[in-house]
Amino acid sequence: KDTQNWTFFELNPAVVEIATNSEYFTFLKDCMHHYDVQIGDARITLEQQQQQSYDLLVIDAFTSDSIPTHLLTKEAIALYFSRLKNNGLLVFHISNRYLKLKKVLSDHVEKLGLTALIQEFRPKQKIPLVYRSDWAILARNEAILKPLLTANSQSIWQKPPHYPNARSWTDDFTSIMSVWK
């Protein structure tokens, strides 16, 4: 839309080079130049942008075997919410072959007084380029997420389970063994 502005945070300059080459991809060209690409670690870059206020942050960095745990700590979540508007949404793509990352987020939601929904998308049939994926959406207020639960009687969004023995990931402590599948 003409009124939307997109900011992309990308660690790898080669990815930006490919993504902005319209011979390969046209999404950015089609954004009508209402986008900005910030090269660098997303968390560090967000820390430096104290005046920004976003409606939506989508964090998608966890599908590899070596995940950037510093993007999933309690302090990181607090930073993301400090950069979101009051009714802003924080969305995580948490698909991972080896780790149950919803366990980490569920603990942060509880400790930071947030609300969340989890979606474990499983296609009912094989469709080219459509894959299973896991998502979490976090908000300050449950009312913001309520439409996702009431959209239909078989909503694919669910409240995250409670993990009573979970230990929060912080900037000083992370344990992937605690979330091993």
Short mmCIF file of the C-alpha atoms (twelve columns), coordinates in Angstrom:
data_MODEL
# 
_entry.id   MODEL 
# 
loop_
_atom_site.group_PDB 
_atom_site.id 
_atom_site.type_symbol 
_atom_site.label_atom_id 
_atom_site.label_alt_id 
_atom_site.label_comp_id 
_atom_site.label_asym_id 
_atom_site.label_seq_id 
_atom_site.Cartn_x 
_atom_site.Cartn_y 
_atom_site.Cartn_z 
_atom_site.pdbx_PDB_model_num 
ATOM 1   C CA . LYS A 1   0.000   0.000   0.000   1 
ATOM 2   C CA . ASP A 2   1.078   3.527   -0.608  1 
ATOM 3   C CA . THR A 3   0.826   4.337   3.109   1 
ATOM 4   C CA . GLN A 4   3.014   1.449   4.261   1 
ATOM 5   C CA . ASN A 5   6.712   1.699   4.982   1 
ATOM 6   C CA . TRP A 6   8.822   -1.426  5.307   1 
ATOM 7   C CA . THR A 7   12.160  -1.777  7.068   1 
ATOM 8   C CA . PHE A 8   14.165  -4.938  6.537   1 
ATOM 9   C CA . PHE A 9   17.046  -5.912  8.791   1 
ATOM 10  C CA . GLU A 10  19.554  -8.254  7.180   1 
ATOM 11  C CA . LEU A 11  22.869  -9.443  8.537   1 
ATOM 12  C CA . ASN A 12  24.349  -10.565 5.221   1 
ATOM 13  C CA . PRO A 13  25.069  -7.860  2.597   1 
ATOM 14  C CA . ALA A 14  25.071  -10.525 -0.155  1 
ATOM 15  C CA . VAL A 15  21.422  -11.311 0.643   1 
ATOM 16  C CA . VAL A 16  20.558  -7.617  0.279   1 
ATOM 17  C CA . GLU A 17  22.411  -7.477  -3.038  1 
ATOM 18  C CA . ILE A 18  20.437  -10.431 -4.394  1 
ATOM 19  C CA . ALA A 19  17.104  -9.245  -2.951  1 
ATOM 20  C CA . THR A 20  17.441  -5.809  -4.524  1 
ATOM 21  C CA . ASN A 21  18.390  -7.179  -7.939  1 
ATOM 22  C CA . SER A 22  15.119  -7.095  -9.888  1 
ATOM 23  C CA . GLU A 23  16.457  -9.731  -12.292 1 
ATOM 24  C CA . TYR A 24  15.943  -12.219 -9.446  1 
ATOM 25  C CA . PHE A 25  13.257  -10.688 -7.219  1 
ATOM 26  C CA . THR A 26  10.750  -7.865  -7.689  1 
ATOM 27  C CA . PHE A 27  9.189   -7.575  -4.227  1 
ATOM 28  C CA . LEU A 28  11.305  -4.612  -3.162  1 
ATOM 29  C CA . LYS A 29  10.886  -2.878  -6.512  1 
ATOM 30  C CA . ASP A 30  7.116   -3.399  -6.185  1 
ATOM 31  C CA . CYS A 31  7.108   -1.731  -2.733  1 
ATOM 32  C CA . MET A 32  7.022   1.593   -4.582  1 
ATOM 33  C CA . HIS A 33  10.244  2.631   -2.823  1 
ATOM 34  C CA . HIS A 34  8.571   2.695   0.604   1 
ATOM 35  C CA . TYR A 35  11.221  0.456   2.103   1 
ATOM 36  C CA . ASP A 36  14.549  0.678   3.837   1 
ATOM 37  C CA . VAL A 37  17.127  -2.067  4.240   1 
ATOM 38  C CA . GLN A 38  19.302  -1.947  7.345   1 
ATOM 39  C CA . ILE A 39  22.417  -4.107  7.057   1 
ATOM 40  C CA . GLY A 40  23.663  -5.517  10.332  1 
ATOM 41  C CA . ASP A 41  22.510  -7.494  13.328  1 
ATOM 42  C CA . ALA A 42  18.803  -6.730  13.768  1 
ATOM 43  C CA . ARG A 43  18.932  -6.454  17.542  1 
ATOM 44  C CA . ILE A 44  21.915  -4.101  17.583  1 
ATOM 45  C CA . THR A 45  20.414  -1.996  14.797  1 
ATOM 46  C CA . LEU A 46  17.077  -1.739  16.644  1 
ATOM 47  C CA . GLU A 47  18.892  -0.699  19.826  1 
ATOM 48  C CA . GLN A 48  20.463  2.172   17.892  1 
ATOM 49  C CA . GLN A 49  17.122  3.334   16.425  1 
ATOM 50  C CA . GLN A 50  15.546  4.786   19.524  1 
ATOM 51  C CA . GLN A 51  13.073  7.018   17.672  1 
ATOM 52  C CA . GLN A 52  11.447  4.263   15.608  1 
ATOM 53  C CA . SER A 53  7.981   2.994   16.430  1 
ATOM 54  C CA . TYR A 54  6.729   0.036   14.423  1 
ATOM 55  C CA . ASP A 55  3.278   -1.512  14.001  1 
ATOM 56  C CA . LEU A 56  4.756   -4.933  13.309  1 
ATOM 57  C CA . LEU A 57  8.087   -6.681  13.788  1 
ATOM 58  C CA . VAL A 58  8.619   -10.082 12.174  1 
ATOM 59  C CA . ILE A 59  11.647  -12.050 13.332  1 
ATOM 60  C CA . ASP A 60  12.609  -14.849 10.957  1 
ATOM 61  C CA . ALA A 61  16.080  -16.156 11.783  1 
ATOM 62  C CA . PHE A 62  15.660  -19.538 13.447  1 
ATOM 63  C CA . THR A 63  15.365  -22.250 10.788  1 
ATOM 64  C CA . SER A 64  19.066  -23.053 10.535  1 
ATOM 65  C CA . ASP A 65  20.971  -25.486 12.722  1 
ATOM 66  C CA . SER A 66  22.774  -22.634 14.465  1 
ATOM 67  C CA . ILE A 67  20.235  -20.111 15.689  1 
ATOM 68  C CA . PRO A 68  21.046  -16.578 16.899  1 
ATOM 69  C CA . THR A 69  19.914  -17.078 20.502  1 
ATOM 70  C CA . HIS A 70  20.508  -13.402 21.352  1 
ATOM 71  C CA . LEU A 71  17.404  -12.600 19.272  1 
ATOM 72  C CA . LEU A 72  15.251  -14.740 21.605  1 
ATOM 73  C CA . THR A 73  16.311  -13.583 25.058  1 
ATOM 74  C CA . LYS A 74  14.029  -11.859 27.545  1 
ATOM 75  C CA . GLU A 75  15.978  -8.635  27.028  1 
ATOM 76  C CA . ALA A 76  15.590  -8.911  23.238  1 
ATOM 77  C CA . ILE A 77  11.810  -9.331  23.585  1 
ATOM 78  C CA . ALA A 78  11.676  -6.277  25.862  1 
ATOM 79  C CA . LEU A 79  13.680  -4.305  23.274  1 
ATOM 80  C CA . TYR A 80  11.324  -5.333  20.459  1 
ATOM 81  C CA . PHE A 81  8.310   -4.191  22.456  1 
ATOM 82  C CA . SER A 82  10.027  -0.883  23.249  1 
ATOM 83  C CA . ARG A 83  10.173  -0.304  19.476  1 
ATOM 84  C CA . LEU A 84  6.534   -1.292  18.855  1 
ATOM 85  C CA . LYS A 85  3.503   0.953   19.119  1 
ATOM 86  C CA . ASN A 86  1.121   0.108   21.986  1 
ATOM 87  C CA . ASN A 87  -1.039  -2.041  19.716  1 
ATOM 88  C CA . GLY A 88  1.960   -3.413  17.811  1 
ATOM 89  C CA . LEU A 89  2.539   -7.083  17.095  1 
ATOM 90  C CA . LEU A 90  5.707   -9.132  17.418  1 
ATOM 91  C CA . VAL A 91  5.740   -12.183 15.141  1 
ATOM 92  C CA . PHE A 92  8.301   -14.981 15.190  1 
ATOM 93  C CA . HIS A 93  8.860   -17.665 12.593  1 
ATOM 94  C CA . ILE A 94  9.936   -20.424 14.984  1 
ATOM 95  C CA . SER A 95  10.149  -23.447 12.702  1 
ATOM 96  C CA . ASN A 96  13.178  -25.470 13.655  1 
ATOM 97  C CA . ARG A 97  14.030  -29.091 13.080  1 
ATOM 98  C CA . TYR A 98  15.769  -29.574 16.425  1 
ATOM 99  C CA . LEU A 99  14.481  -26.997 18.909  1 
ATOM 100 C CA . LYS A 100 11.061  -26.313 20.425  1 
ATOM 101 C CA . LEU A 101 11.341  -22.526 20.387  1 
ATOM 102 C CA . LYS A 102 7.736   -21.980 21.477  1 
ATOM 103 C CA . LYS A 103 8.939   -23.127 24.888  1 
ATOM 104 C CA . VAL A 104 11.313  -20.146 25.095  1 
ATOM 105 C CA . LEU A 105 8.687   -17.670 23.933  1 
ATOM 106 C CA . SER A 106 5.989   -19.064 26.244  1 
ATOM 107 C CA . ASP A 107 8.248   -18.418 29.209  1 
ATOM 108 C CA . HIS A 108 8.973   -14.834 28.107  1 
ATOM 109 C CA . VAL A 109 5.282   -14.154 27.548  1 
ATOM 110 C CA . GLU A 110 4.539   -15.214 31.110  1 
ATOM 111 C CA . LYS A 111 7.454   -13.349 32.704  1 
ATOM 112 C CA . LEU A 112 6.966   -10.117 30.729  1 
ATOM 113 C CA . GLY A 113 3.172   -10.017 31.148  1 
ATOM 114 C CA . LEU A 114 2.446   -10.386 27.441  1 
ATOM 115 C CA . THR A 115 -0.078  -12.463 25.539  1 
ATOM 116 C CA . ALA A 116 0.638   -14.849 22.667  1 
ATOM 117 C CA . LEU A 117 -0.748  -17.273 20.134  1 
ATOM 118 C CA . ILE A 118 1.035   -20.152 18.424  1 
ATOM 119 C CA . GLN A 119 0.330   -21.617 15.011  1 
ATOM 120 C CA . GLU A 120 1.693   -24.942 13.831  1 
ATOM 121 C CA . PHE A 121 0.762   -24.803 10.158  1 
ATOM 122 C CA . ARG A 122 0.580   -28.208 8.504   1 
ATOM 123 C CA . PRO A 123 -0.673  -28.249 4.891   1 
ATOM 124 C CA . LYS A 124 -3.447  -30.787 4.406   1 
ATOM 125 C CA . GLN A 125 -2.080  -31.704 0.991   1 
ATOM 126 C CA . LYS A 126 1.164   -31.327 -0.894  1 
ATOM 127 C CA . ILE A 127 1.281   -27.994 -2.710  1 
ATOM 128 C CA . PRO A 128 4.403   -26.745 -4.489  1 
ATOM 129 C CA . LEU A 129 6.350   -24.236 -2.383  1 
ATOM 130 C CA . VAL A 130 3.975   -24.565 0.591   1 
ATOM 131 C CA . TYR A 131 5.711   -26.033 3.620   1 
ATOM 132 C CA . ARG A 132 4.906   -26.683 7.235   1 
ATOM 133 C CA . SER A 133 5.841   -23.829 9.525   1 
ATOM 134 C CA . ASP A 134 5.527   -22.754 13.136  1 
ATOM 135 C CA . TRP A 135 4.712   -19.187 14.134  1 
ATOM 136 C CA . ALA A 136 4.231   -17.205 17.331  1 
ATOM 137 C CA . ILE A 137 2.537   -13.843 17.589  1 
ATOM 138 C CA . LEU A 138 2.973   -11.734 20.730  1 
ATOM 139 C CA . ALA A 139 1.125   -8.630  21.898  1 
ATOM 140 C CA . ARG A 140 0.740   -6.489  24.985  1 
ATOM 141 C CA . ASN A 141 -3.019  -6.922  25.062  1 
ATOM 142 C CA . GLU A 142 -5.111  -10.063 24.574  1 
ATOM 143 C CA . ALA A 143 -7.843  -8.098  22.772  1 
ATOM 144 C CA . ILE A 144 -5.465  -7.453  19.867  1 
ATOM 145 C CA . LEU A 145 -5.076  -11.198 19.264  1 
ATOM 146 C CA . LYS A 146 -8.701  -12.170 19.923  1 
ATOM 147 C CA . PRO A 147 -9.809  -11.875 16.257  1 
ATOM 148 C CA . LEU A 148 -7.334  -14.621 15.357  1 
ATOM 149 C CA . LEU A 149 -8.999  -16.990 17.823  1 
ATOM 150 C CA . THR A 150 -12.547 -16.139 16.840  1 
ATOM 151 C CA . ALA A 151 -12.065 -15.970 13.052  1 
ATOM 152 C CA . ASN A 152 -13.652 -19.391 12.745  1 
ATOM 153 C CA . SER A 153 -14.483 -22.335 14.954  1 
ATOM 154 C CA . GLN A 154 -11.352 -24.216 13.901  1 
ATOM 155 C CA . SER A 155 -8.752  -21.500 14.334  1 
ATOM 156 C CA . ILE A 156 -5.216  -22.626 13.652  1 
ATOM 157 C CA . TRP A 157 -3.999  -20.161 16.279  1 
ATOM 158 C CA . GLN A 158 -3.799  -21.549 19.809  1 
ATOM 159 C CA . LYS A 159 -2.668  -20.242 23.156  1 
ATOM 160 C CA . PRO A 160 0.836   -21.529 23.900  1 
ATOM 161 C CA . PRO A 161 1.203   -24.335 26.410  1 
ATOM 162 C CA . HIS A 162 2.573   -23.586 29.862  1 
ATOM 163 C CA . TYR A 163 5.986   -25.078 30.623  1 
ATOM 164 C CA . PRO A 164 6.361   -25.027 34.424  1 
ATOM 165 C CA . ASN A 165 10.077  -25.897 34.512  1 
ATOM 166 C CA . ALA A 166 11.222  -23.528 31.777  1 
ATOM 167 C CA . ARG A 167 14.163  -21.288 32.555  1 
ATOM 168 C CA . SER A 168 14.194  -17.953 30.773  1 
ATOM 169 C CA . TRP A 169 16.765  -17.296 28.128  1 
ATOM 170 C CA . THR A 170 18.534  -14.075 29.028  1 
ATOM 171 C CA . ASP A 171 21.563  -12.252 27.709  1 
ATOM 172 C CA . ASP A 172 23.519  -14.065 30.433  1 
ATOM 173 C CA . PHE A 173 21.994  -17.543 30.021  1 
ATOM 174 C CA . THR A 174 20.682  -19.693 27.187  1 
ATOM 175 C CA . SER A 175 20.391  -23.459 27.087  1 
ATOM 176 C CA . ILE A 176 19.375  -25.126 23.858  1 
ATOM 177 C CA . MET A 177 19.303  -28.447 25.709  1 
ATOM 178 C CA . SER A 178 16.233  -27.226 27.609  1 
ATOM 179 C CA . VAL A 179 14.302  -26.865 24.329  1 
ATOM 180 C CA . TRP A 180 15.666  -29.870 22.452  1 
ATOM 181 C CA . LYS A 181 12.880  -31.784 20.682  1 
# 
